[in-house]
Short mmCIF file of C-alpha atoms and ligand atoms in Angstrom, two decimals:
data_model
loop_
_atom_site.label_atom_id
_atom_site.label_comp_id
_atom_site.label_asym_id
_atom_site.label_seq_id
_atom_site.Cartn_x
_atom_site.Cartn_y
_atom_site.Cartn_z
CA MET A 35 74.40 162.94 70.78
CA SER A 36 71.47 165.10 71.72
CA THR A 37 70.13 167.42 69.09
CA ASP A 38 69.37 170.15 71.63
CA ALA A 39 70.66 173.55 70.50
CA PRO A 40 74.05 174.08 72.11
CA ASN A 41 74.34 176.64 74.86
CA LEU A 42 77.13 178.85 73.64
CA GLY A 43 77.87 180.33 77.05
CA ASP A 44 77.41 183.58 78.89
CA VAL A 45 78.30 186.93 77.37
CA THR A 46 81.14 188.50 79.27
CA GLU A 47 81.30 192.02 80.67
CA PRO A 48 83.06 194.77 78.68
CA THR A 49 86.74 194.28 79.38
CA ASN A 50 90.09 195.66 78.37
CA ILE A 51 92.01 192.60 77.22
CA VAL A 52 95.67 193.55 77.42
CA ILE A 53 98.10 191.27 75.60
CA PHE A 54 101.78 191.36 76.51
CA GLY A 55 103.60 189.72 73.62
CA ALA A 56 101.10 191.03 71.10
CA THR A 57 103.41 190.43 68.13
CA GLY A 58 104.33 186.91 69.20
CA ASP A 59 103.45 183.51 67.96
CA LEU A 60 100.88 182.62 70.59
CA THR A 61 98.94 185.82 69.93
CA LYS A 62 98.97 185.16 66.22
CA ARG A 63 98.17 181.44 66.30
CA LYS A 64 95.82 181.18 69.26
CA LEU A 65 94.71 184.37 70.99
CA MET A 66 93.51 186.49 68.06
CA PRO A 67 91.73 183.54 66.40
CA ALA A 68 90.06 182.73 69.73
CA LEU A 69 88.98 186.33 70.26
CA ILE A 70 87.49 186.66 66.80
CA ALA A 71 85.68 183.34 67.24
CA MET A 72 84.28 184.60 70.55
CA ILE A 73 83.02 187.72 68.82
CA ASP A 74 81.34 185.55 66.18
CA CYS A 75 79.58 183.53 68.87
CA GLY A 76 78.54 186.69 70.71
CA LEU A 77 80.66 185.73 73.72
CA LEU A 78 82.86 188.79 73.83
CA HIS A 79 81.09 191.96 74.79
CA PRO A 80 81.19 194.35 71.79
CA ASP A 81 82.39 197.16 74.05
CA SER A 82 85.50 195.20 74.96
CA ARG A 83 88.84 196.29 73.65
CA ILE A 84 91.96 194.30 72.76
CA ILE A 85 95.09 196.19 73.69
CA GLY A 86 98.46 195.03 72.41
CA VAL A 87 101.59 196.08 74.27
CA VAL A 88 104.10 196.35 71.46
CA ASN A 89 107.73 197.34 71.26
CA LYS A 90 109.53 198.90 68.28
CA ARG A 91 106.60 198.77 65.88
CA SER A 92 104.07 201.33 64.81
CA GLU A 93 100.38 200.73 65.38
CA GLN A 94 99.94 200.33 61.63
CA GLU A 95 102.62 197.62 61.49
CA TRP A 96 101.03 195.79 64.39
CA LEU A 97 97.59 195.92 62.80
CA GLU A 98 98.98 194.50 59.59
CA LEU A 99 100.56 191.64 61.54
CA VAL A 100 97.26 190.90 63.26
CA ARG A 101 95.40 190.90 59.97
CA ALA A 102 97.93 188.61 58.29
CA GLY A 103 97.84 186.30 61.33
CA LEU A 104 94.07 186.04 61.16
CA GLN A 105 94.19 185.26 57.48
CA GLU A 106 96.61 182.43 58.20
CA PHE A 107 95.21 181.02 61.44
CA SER A 108 91.49 181.78 61.19
CA PRO A 109 90.83 180.40 57.72
CA GLY A 110 87.13 180.05 58.49
CA VAL A 111 86.73 183.80 59.04
CA ALA A 112 85.99 185.75 55.90
CA MET A 113 88.21 188.76 56.54
CA ASP A 114 86.84 191.23 54.02
CA GLU A 115 87.33 194.95 54.44
CA ALA A 116 84.13 195.49 56.41
CA ARG A 117 84.92 192.62 58.77
CA TRP A 118 88.44 193.87 59.32
CA GLN A 119 87.22 197.42 59.97
CA SER A 120 84.83 196.25 62.67
CA PHE A 121 87.44 193.99 64.31
CA SER A 122 90.29 196.47 64.10
CA ALA A 123 88.09 199.11 65.73
CA MET A 124 88.42 197.00 68.90
CA LEU A 125 92.23 196.96 68.67
CA LYS A 126 94.48 199.50 70.29
CA MET A 127 98.23 199.51 70.64
CA VAL A 128 100.22 200.73 73.64
CA PRO A 129 103.93 201.12 72.86
CA GLY A 130 106.62 200.08 75.28
CA ASP A 131 109.29 197.75 76.49
CA LEU A 132 108.42 195.31 79.28
CA ALA A 133 111.53 196.38 81.17
CA ASP A 134 110.46 200.04 81.44
CA ASP A 135 108.22 201.37 84.19
CA SER A 136 106.89 203.89 81.69
CA THR A 137 105.26 201.06 79.70
CA TYR A 138 103.00 200.22 82.62
CA THR A 139 102.22 203.81 83.50
CA GLY A 140 101.53 204.42 79.80
CA LEU A 141 99.18 201.46 79.84
CA ALA A 142 97.42 202.77 82.94
CA GLY A 143 97.01 206.13 81.18
CA ALA A 144 95.67 204.46 78.04
CA LEU A 145 93.14 202.42 80.02
CA GLU A 146 92.02 205.58 81.77
CA THR A 147 91.62 207.50 78.50
CA LEU A 148 89.74 204.66 76.84
CA GLY A 149 87.23 204.97 79.67
CA GLY A 150 84.07 202.97 80.03
CA ARG A 151 85.55 199.55 80.79
CA LYS A 152 86.92 199.09 84.25
CA ASN A 153 87.64 195.39 83.97
CA ALA A 154 91.05 194.32 82.77
CA LEU A 155 92.55 191.00 81.82
CA PHE A 156 96.34 190.95 81.43
CA TYR A 157 97.50 188.12 79.20
CA CYS A 158 101.19 187.26 79.48
CA ALA A 159 101.98 185.76 76.07
CA ILE A 160 105.64 186.43 76.75
CA PRO A 161 108.73 184.41 77.69
CA PRO A 162 108.46 183.18 81.32
CA GLU A 163 111.44 185.25 82.48
CA TRP A 164 109.22 188.31 82.03
CA TYR A 165 106.27 187.19 84.17
CA ASP A 166 107.62 188.59 87.41
CA ARG A 167 108.65 191.93 85.86
CA THR A 168 105.30 192.35 84.17
CA ALA A 169 103.35 191.56 87.35
CA SER A 170 105.44 194.01 89.36
CA GLY A 171 105.06 196.70 86.67
CA LEU A 172 101.29 196.31 86.67
CA HIS A 173 101.23 196.48 90.44
CA ALA A 174 103.41 199.58 90.61
CA ALA A 175 101.20 201.31 88.02
CA GLY A 176 98.13 200.67 90.20
CA LEU A 177 96.61 198.25 87.70
CA VAL A 178 96.03 195.36 90.09
CA ASP A 179 93.50 197.07 92.32
CA GLN A 180 89.99 195.70 91.86
CA ALA A 181 88.04 198.57 93.41
CA GLU A 182 86.34 199.51 90.12
CA GLY A 183 86.38 196.28 88.16
CA PHE A 184 88.13 192.93 88.02
CA ARG A 185 91.86 192.65 87.33
CA ARG A 186 93.08 189.20 86.29
CA ILE A 187 96.42 187.95 85.03
CA VAL A 188 96.83 184.97 82.72
CA ILE A 189 100.10 183.08 82.85
CA GLU A 190 101.14 180.72 80.10
CA LYS A 191 103.03 177.48 80.34
CA PRO A 192 105.83 176.68 81.17
CA PHE A 193 105.10 177.54 84.77
CA GLY A 194 108.63 177.08 86.08
CA MET A 195 111.16 174.51 84.93
CA ASP A 196 111.30 172.65 88.24
CA LEU A 197 109.92 172.84 91.75
CA ALA A 198 112.21 175.64 92.90
CA SER A 199 111.46 177.90 89.94
CA ALA A 200 107.71 177.20 90.11
CA ARG A 201 107.69 178.07 93.81
CA ALA A 202 109.66 181.24 93.15
CA LEU A 203 107.24 182.24 90.38
CA ASN A 204 104.20 181.59 92.55
CA LYS A 205 105.74 183.67 95.29
CA ALA A 206 106.55 186.50 92.91
CA LEU A 207 103.07 186.59 91.37
CA GLN A 208 101.36 186.35 94.73
CA ARG A 209 103.32 189.37 95.90
CA TYR A 210 101.36 191.49 93.45
CA PHE A 211 98.15 189.56 92.76
CA ASP A 212 95.82 187.60 94.96
CA GLU A 213 95.70 183.87 94.01
CA SER A 214 92.08 184.38 92.91
CA GLN A 215 93.32 186.85 90.25
CA ILE A 216 95.92 184.45 88.80
CA TYR A 217 94.91 182.13 85.93
CA ARG A 218 97.58 179.57 85.02
CA ILE A 219 96.68 178.23 81.60
CA ASP A 220 96.95 174.58 80.73
CA HIS A 221 95.30 174.46 77.34
CA TYR A 222 94.55 170.74 77.68
CA LEU A 223 91.98 171.58 80.33
CA GLY A 224 90.26 173.85 77.82
CA LYS A 225 89.79 171.08 75.28
CA GLU A 226 86.12 170.19 74.89
CA SER A 227 86.92 166.52 75.04
CA VAL A 228 88.72 166.88 78.38
CA GLN A 229 85.73 168.66 79.89
CA ASN A 230 83.52 166.04 78.33
CA LEU A 231 85.38 163.45 80.38
CA LEU A 232 84.03 165.09 83.52
CA VAL A 233 80.51 165.09 82.13
CA TYR A 234 80.78 161.44 81.13
CA ARG A 235 82.08 160.54 84.55
CA PHE A 236 79.65 162.55 86.62
CA ALA A 237 76.49 162.76 84.51
CA ASN A 238 76.18 159.01 83.91
CA SER A 239 75.60 156.34 86.47
CA ILE A 240 77.04 153.34 84.66
CA LEU A 241 80.68 154.35 84.81
CA GLU A 242 81.12 155.02 88.51
CA PRO A 243 80.67 151.40 89.68
CA LEU A 244 83.40 150.33 87.21
CA TRP A 245 85.71 153.25 87.83
CA ASN A 246 88.09 151.67 90.30
CA ARG A 247 90.67 148.99 91.02
CA ASN A 248 88.07 146.20 91.03
CA TYR A 249 87.43 146.48 87.28
CA ILE A 250 90.21 148.57 85.79
CA ASP A 251 93.59 147.00 85.13
CA HIS A 252 95.45 150.14 84.15
CA ILE A 253 95.03 153.48 82.38
CA GLN A 254 97.10 154.97 79.56
CA ILE A 255 96.96 158.68 78.83
CA SER A 256 98.77 159.72 75.69
CA VAL A 257 99.59 162.52 73.33
CA ALA A 258 101.27 161.37 70.13
CA GLU A 259 102.28 164.16 67.76
CA THR A 260 103.58 164.02 64.22
CA LEU A 261 105.20 167.45 64.44
CA GLY A 262 108.81 167.70 65.46
CA VAL A 263 110.32 170.39 67.61
CA GLU A 264 109.73 172.99 64.86
CA TYR A 265 111.18 176.40 65.65
CA ARG A 266 111.13 175.92 69.45
CA ALA A 267 114.40 174.11 70.05
CA ARG A 268 115.82 176.80 72.31
CA TYR A 269 113.02 176.17 74.80
CA TYR A 270 112.69 172.46 74.11
CA GLU A 271 116.37 171.69 74.62
CA GLN A 272 115.97 172.90 78.21
CA SER A 273 112.62 171.26 78.65
CA GLY A 274 112.20 167.87 76.95
CA ALA A 275 108.97 165.88 76.82
CA LEU A 276 108.71 165.16 80.54
CA ARG A 277 108.56 168.84 81.46
CA ASP A 278 106.81 170.00 78.30
CA MET A 279 103.89 167.58 78.34
CA ILE A 280 103.84 165.12 81.24
CA GLN A 281 104.33 167.42 84.23
CA SER A 282 101.69 169.77 82.88
CA HIS A 283 99.03 168.56 80.43
CA LEU A 284 99.11 164.83 81.04
CA MET A 285 99.26 164.99 84.82
CA GLN A 286 96.40 167.46 84.79
CA VAL A 287 94.34 165.06 82.67
CA MET A 288 95.29 162.23 85.05
CA THR A 289 93.88 164.17 87.99
CA LEU A 290 90.54 164.52 86.19
CA VAL A 291 90.44 160.81 85.40
CA ALA A 292 91.33 159.79 88.94
CA MET A 293 89.62 162.38 91.13
CA GLU A 294 86.64 161.69 93.36
CA PRO A 295 83.34 163.39 92.49
CA PRO A 296 83.56 166.95 93.79
CA VAL A 297 80.78 168.14 96.09
CA GLU A 298 79.88 170.81 93.55
CA PHE A 299 81.14 171.99 90.17
CA THR A 300 83.07 175.00 91.38
CA ASP A 301 86.72 175.88 90.94
CA ALA A 302 87.51 175.34 94.62
CA ALA A 303 85.75 171.97 94.87
CA VAL A 304 87.18 170.58 91.60
CA ARG A 305 90.69 171.78 92.30
CA ASP A 306 90.60 170.40 95.85
CA GLU A 307 89.77 166.95 94.45
CA LYS A 308 92.51 167.17 91.82
CA MET A 309 94.94 168.16 94.50
CA LYS A 310 94.02 165.10 96.59
CA VAL A 311 94.96 162.89 93.63
CA LEU A 312 98.35 164.56 93.32
CA ARG A 313 98.96 164.13 97.03
CA ALA A 314 98.22 160.40 96.69
CA VAL A 315 100.66 159.87 93.80
CA ARG A 316 103.42 157.55 94.97
CA ARG A 317 106.74 159.36 95.16
CA PHE A 318 109.56 158.21 92.93
CA ARG A 319 112.91 157.16 94.28
CA PRO A 320 115.95 158.10 92.20
CA GLU A 321 116.36 154.46 91.10
CA ASP A 322 112.78 154.46 89.71
CA ALA A 323 113.93 156.65 86.82
CA GLY A 324 115.24 153.51 85.13
CA CYS A 325 112.14 151.31 85.54
CA GLN A 326 109.11 153.58 86.13
CA ALA A 327 109.97 156.02 83.37
CA MET A 328 111.58 155.96 79.97
CA ALA A 329 112.89 158.49 77.51
CA ALA A 330 113.79 158.39 73.85
CA GLN A 331 114.56 160.76 71.00
CA TYR A 332 113.46 160.72 67.38
CA ALA A 333 115.88 159.72 64.67
CA ALA A 334 115.28 160.59 61.01
CA GLY A 335 112.31 158.93 59.36
CA VAL A 336 109.33 159.38 57.09
CA ILE A 337 106.02 160.99 58.05
CA ASP A 338 103.13 161.15 55.58
CA GLY A 339 105.52 160.19 52.80
CA GLU A 340 107.99 162.95 53.62
CA GLN A 341 111.50 162.47 54.88
CA VAL A 342 112.02 164.28 58.21
CA PRO A 343 115.33 164.92 59.98
CA ALA A 344 116.50 163.51 63.30
CA TYR A 345 115.96 165.70 66.36
CA VAL A 346 119.69 166.34 66.58
CA ALA A 347 119.66 167.72 63.04
CA GLU A 348 116.90 170.25 63.76
CA PRO A 349 117.81 173.97 63.87
CA ASP A 350 119.22 175.12 67.22
CA VAL A 351 119.55 171.57 68.58
CA SER A 352 122.96 170.50 69.78
CA PRO A 353 124.25 167.59 67.64
CA ASP A 354 124.96 165.57 70.81
CA SER A 355 121.71 166.50 72.54
CA ALA A 356 120.21 163.81 74.82
CA THR A 357 116.92 165.69 75.27
CA GLU A 358 113.93 163.35 75.23
CA THR A 359 111.26 163.86 72.57
CA PHE A 360 109.37 160.85 73.89
CA ALA A 361 108.71 160.23 77.56
CA ALA A 362 106.60 157.72 79.44
CA VAL A 363 106.03 157.48 83.16
CA ARG A 364 104.24 154.83 85.20
CA PHE A 365 102.43 156.49 88.10
CA HIS A 366 100.70 154.85 91.05
CA ILE A 367 97.99 156.50 93.05
CA ASP A 368 97.98 155.22 96.60
CA ASN A 369 94.37 155.50 97.67
CA TRP A 370 91.36 153.20 98.06
CA ARG A 371 90.08 153.66 94.53
CA TRP A 372 93.31 153.23 92.61
CA GLN A 373 95.65 151.04 94.64
CA GLY A 374 97.43 148.70 92.23
CA VAL A 375 96.20 150.41 89.03
CA PRO A 376 99.14 151.85 87.06
CA PHE A 377 98.58 155.11 85.18
CA ILE A 378 100.93 155.21 82.23
CA LEU A 379 101.35 158.68 80.77
CA TRP A 380 103.27 158.92 77.53
CA THR A 381 103.93 161.46 74.83
CA GLY A 382 106.13 161.73 71.81
CA LYS A 383 106.94 163.99 68.92
CA ARG A 384 107.31 162.68 65.37
CA MET A 385 105.19 159.62 66.05
CA LYS A 386 103.30 157.69 63.42
CA LYS A 387 99.99 159.51 64.02
CA ARG A 388 98.73 162.60 65.75
CA VAL A 389 96.39 161.17 68.35
CA SER A 390 95.64 161.96 71.95
CA GLU A 391 93.66 159.53 74.08
CA ILE A 392 92.74 158.29 77.51
CA ALA A 393 92.53 154.51 77.35
CA ILE A 394 90.86 152.76 80.28
CA ARG A 395 91.86 149.12 80.07
CA PHE A 396 89.60 146.75 81.99
CA ARG A 397 90.64 143.52 83.64
CA LYS A 398 90.73 140.30 81.70
CA ILE A 399 87.71 138.04 81.76
CA PRO A 400 88.23 135.41 84.45
CA PHE A 401 87.75 132.45 82.10
CA ASN A 402 87.31 132.08 78.33
CA LEU A 403 84.30 129.99 77.29
CA PHE A 404 84.68 130.45 73.59
CA ASP A 405 86.46 128.73 70.84
CA THR A 406 90.19 128.70 70.84
CA HIS A 407 90.68 128.61 67.06
CA ALA A 408 90.51 132.32 66.88
CA LYS A 409 92.49 134.79 68.94
CA PRO A 410 91.45 135.03 72.61
CA PRO A 411 89.06 137.86 73.49
CA VAL A 412 90.72 141.25 73.73
CA PRO A 413 90.57 143.14 77.02
CA ASN A 414 87.80 145.73 77.02
CA THR A 415 89.15 149.22 76.51
CA LEU A 416 87.18 152.42 76.90
CA VAL A 417 88.89 155.17 74.95
CA PHE A 418 88.28 158.88 75.34
CA ARG A 419 89.72 160.38 72.19
CA LEU A 420 90.88 163.91 72.93
CA HIS A 421 91.83 164.61 69.32
CA PRO A 422 91.37 164.23 66.43
CA ASP A 423 87.78 162.93 66.03
CA GLU A 424 86.84 163.65 69.62
CA GLY A 425 84.62 160.98 71.04
CA ILE A 426 84.37 157.75 72.93
CA PHE A 427 85.15 154.26 71.72
CA MET A 428 84.59 151.00 73.52
CA ARG A 429 86.52 147.98 72.42
CA MET A 430 84.45 144.83 72.98
CA ASN A 431 84.36 141.24 71.78
CA ALA A 432 81.59 139.97 69.55
CA LYS A 433 80.78 136.74 67.79
CA MET A 434 82.30 136.26 64.39
CA PRO A 435 79.51 135.62 61.85
CA GLY A 436 79.33 131.95 61.00
CA LEU A 437 78.73 128.62 62.59
CA THR A 438 81.37 128.89 65.28
CA THR A 439 81.61 130.90 68.47
CA ASP A 440 84.90 132.41 67.43
CA THR A 441 85.16 135.95 68.70
CA GLN A 442 86.20 139.10 66.92
CA ARG A 443 87.02 142.56 68.09
CA MET A 444 84.29 145.16 67.75
CA VAL A 445 84.44 148.87 68.39
CA MET A 446 81.43 150.86 69.58
CA ARG A 447 81.82 154.50 68.62
CA ALA A 448 80.23 157.62 70.00
CA PRO A 449 81.69 160.67 68.24
CA TYR A 450 81.51 163.74 70.43
CA ALA A 451 80.55 166.28 67.81
CA GLU A 452 78.34 165.46 64.90
CA ASP A 453 79.61 166.28 61.44
CA GLY A 454 79.72 169.96 60.84
CA MET A 455 79.31 170.85 64.51
CA ASP A 456 82.03 173.18 65.74
CA VAL A 457 84.14 172.07 68.65
CA ALA A 458 85.34 175.18 70.48
CA GLU A 459 89.09 175.68 70.53
CA ALA A 460 90.69 175.40 73.96
CA TYR A 461 91.71 179.05 73.98
CA GLU A 462 88.16 180.24 73.34
CA THR A 463 86.89 178.25 76.30
CA LEU A 464 89.70 179.38 78.55
CA LEU A 465 89.57 183.08 77.63
CA HIS A 466 85.83 182.99 78.12
CA ASP A 467 86.29 181.40 81.55
CA VAL A 468 88.84 184.00 82.63
CA LEU A 469 86.44 186.74 81.59
CA LEU A 470 83.70 185.09 83.64
CA GLY A 471 86.03 184.58 86.60
CA ASP A 472 85.72 180.80 86.52
CA ALA A 473 89.04 179.20 87.43
CA THR A 474 87.89 175.56 87.35
CA LEU A 475 89.95 174.79 84.25
CA PHE A 476 93.10 176.54 85.46
CA SER A 477 95.88 175.13 87.63
CA ARG A 478 96.12 176.38 91.17
CA ALA A 479 99.48 177.23 92.76
CA ASP A 480 99.52 174.13 94.96
CA GLU A 481 98.71 171.79 92.05
CA VAL A 482 101.57 173.13 89.98
CA GLU A 483 104.05 172.81 92.83
CA GLU A 484 102.86 169.32 93.75
CA SER A 485 103.25 168.05 90.21
CA TRP A 486 106.76 169.46 89.96
CA GLU A 487 107.57 167.79 93.26
CA ILE A 488 106.34 164.43 91.95
CA VAL A 489 108.51 164.47 88.82
CA ALA A 490 111.55 166.03 90.52
CA PRO A 491 113.40 162.73 91.17
CA LEU A 492 112.99 161.77 87.51
CA LEU A 493 114.24 165.14 86.32
CA THR A 494 117.25 164.88 88.60
CA ALA A 495 118.03 161.35 87.46
CA TRP A 496 117.80 162.36 83.79
CA GLU A 497 119.74 165.57 84.21
CA ASP A 498 123.20 164.18 83.59
CA ARG A 499 122.23 161.84 80.80
CA PHE A 500 124.79 161.67 78.01
CA SER A 501 123.03 159.30 75.68
CA ILE A 502 119.46 158.37 74.89
CA GLU A 503 117.57 155.61 73.05
CA ARG A 504 116.27 156.50 69.58
CA TYR A 505 113.08 155.76 67.67
CA ARG A 506 112.48 156.21 63.98
CA ALA A 507 110.39 159.27 63.18
CA GLY A 508 106.98 158.21 61.87
CA SER A 509 106.94 154.92 63.77
CA TRP A 510 105.81 153.40 67.05
CA ASP A 511 109.16 151.67 67.43
CA VAL A 512 109.96 153.10 70.82
CA PRO A 513 112.34 150.92 72.78
CA ASP A 514 111.46 149.79 76.32
CA MET A 515 107.74 150.61 76.19
CA ASP A 516 106.87 146.93 76.56
CA GLU A 517 109.00 146.74 79.68
CA LEU A 518 107.37 149.83 81.16
CA LEU A 519 103.96 148.25 80.56
CA GLN A 520 104.92 144.93 82.02
CA GLY A 521 102.00 143.30 83.84
CA CYS A 522 99.48 145.63 82.16
CA VAL A 523 96.74 143.68 80.42
CA GLY A 524 96.96 144.06 76.64
CA GLY A 525 100.28 145.94 76.75
CA TRP A 526 100.93 149.23 75.01
CA HIS A 527 97.78 150.79 73.59
CA LYS A 528 98.95 152.32 70.34
CA PRO A 529 96.23 154.61 69.06
CA HIS A 530 94.67 153.71 65.73
C1 LIG B 836 102.31 172.50 74.16
C2 LIG B 836 103.69 171.94 74.08
O1 LIG B 836 102.01 172.88 75.47
O2 LIG B 836 101.36 171.52 73.71
C3 LIG B 836 103.99 171.50 72.67
O3 LIG B 836 104.62 172.91 74.52
C4 LIG B 836 102.95 170.55 72.15
O4 LIG B 836 105.29 170.92 72.58
C5 LIG B 836 101.55 171.11 72.37
O5 LIG B 836 103.17 170.37 70.77
C6 LIG B 836 100.50 170.06 72.06
O6 LIG B 836 99.24 170.65 72.08
P1 LIG B 836 98.04 170.07 71.19
O7 LIG B 836 96.85 170.82 71.65
O8 LIG B 836 98.42 170.33 69.77
O9 LIG B 836 97.99 168.61 71.50
#
């Protein structure tokens, strides 16, 4: 890694950051910690204000919640009295219920009285069924007009639950906001390591000649989690792993791996290239659900020495639920670069390790010259580790020390961040980008609809499932993965 001082980014203009859902989990776990980190790095203009739209709580109660949240989720921030006083001076509460017009007019009034900052960012950290109502309320209160400053709306995932609902949501939002004002968050695109993939691909010359069907056998993109469904079963029961992770995060990462070099690094150019990848993804037929995709659910098991319950025994999960907590899909991209190279995207909760990776598996050597006593050479694998320990690893073969030419596996490592160097959290990057008006790392309406369209036959085929395969929590014992990876050199790449 270079030792050049990092460029922390541009300071944003003074902005009113309005959070709908200001007492919710996302605000507590992600948004407030990101905002305070941005202040620490000098990335949030000190004249900005953070406005929470809050129902049924006093301003004092809300402030206490924010403070407690920061203590829990920003452990690196020393929140002494002086620090809290300076941060809380930026906070302001606007009371109201999302269903009432008066909330939005009250907000408009508050923004007017606060004066000074004409820019506004509206962050919808609320359940998706409220997106439309909130957008229409903002519009009716005259808060969408950009005559005096920018007005941008941030929409969280899930963006729809299928193609029809995603289309309806796009239509609803575009009734009130121009597409250029809408920022659909996919926090995977905000991860440093995901952006680093683009830099590795397009700032180095050695990868491009190899980056195609002539050298690559297949690609695996994975997110293995050790956490279970936690407190989110009400959402997850309707969603499952295919919707929750593959349609959104993993397909977005796939587009970055597979896209052609854009003509410039702008949101339009990058998103056009990603969109071309999605258009080239081979469509599934209903019968593919059985052989191009697989689903499984965690049974009870042990993680880090602790017994954990089966998915069906988690709170709010139906005891006969067939919702998948593991999903894997084998995609094909029908274009010149990728014809014949499977992209296997997989994700699971309650796996053995928390690891997320992009593994580029190269073709086998054409002929082995070396001794056969030892194991044959392993296929070369280039791994982009998204987390933890962000970085790049290349699995190679080397000579085993001694008087033979037996080979052994060797791993070349290039950690992304040196020890002690901070890797920005995805939400810091993404909030900063919204404030700068850079939509490169956000999903455009057509991308979201296209990816729903691609997975639709799988969703339909899985809809009426009554039973599902199981895997033991804390293991890699997922049935049928070997079948899904049939023909792929080296088989399933289980992260180490
Ligand atoms: C969210 C999913 O979008 O991403 C969660 O809804 C999942 O189910 C999470 O746990 C994973 O994110 P990360 O950044 O922890 O890998």
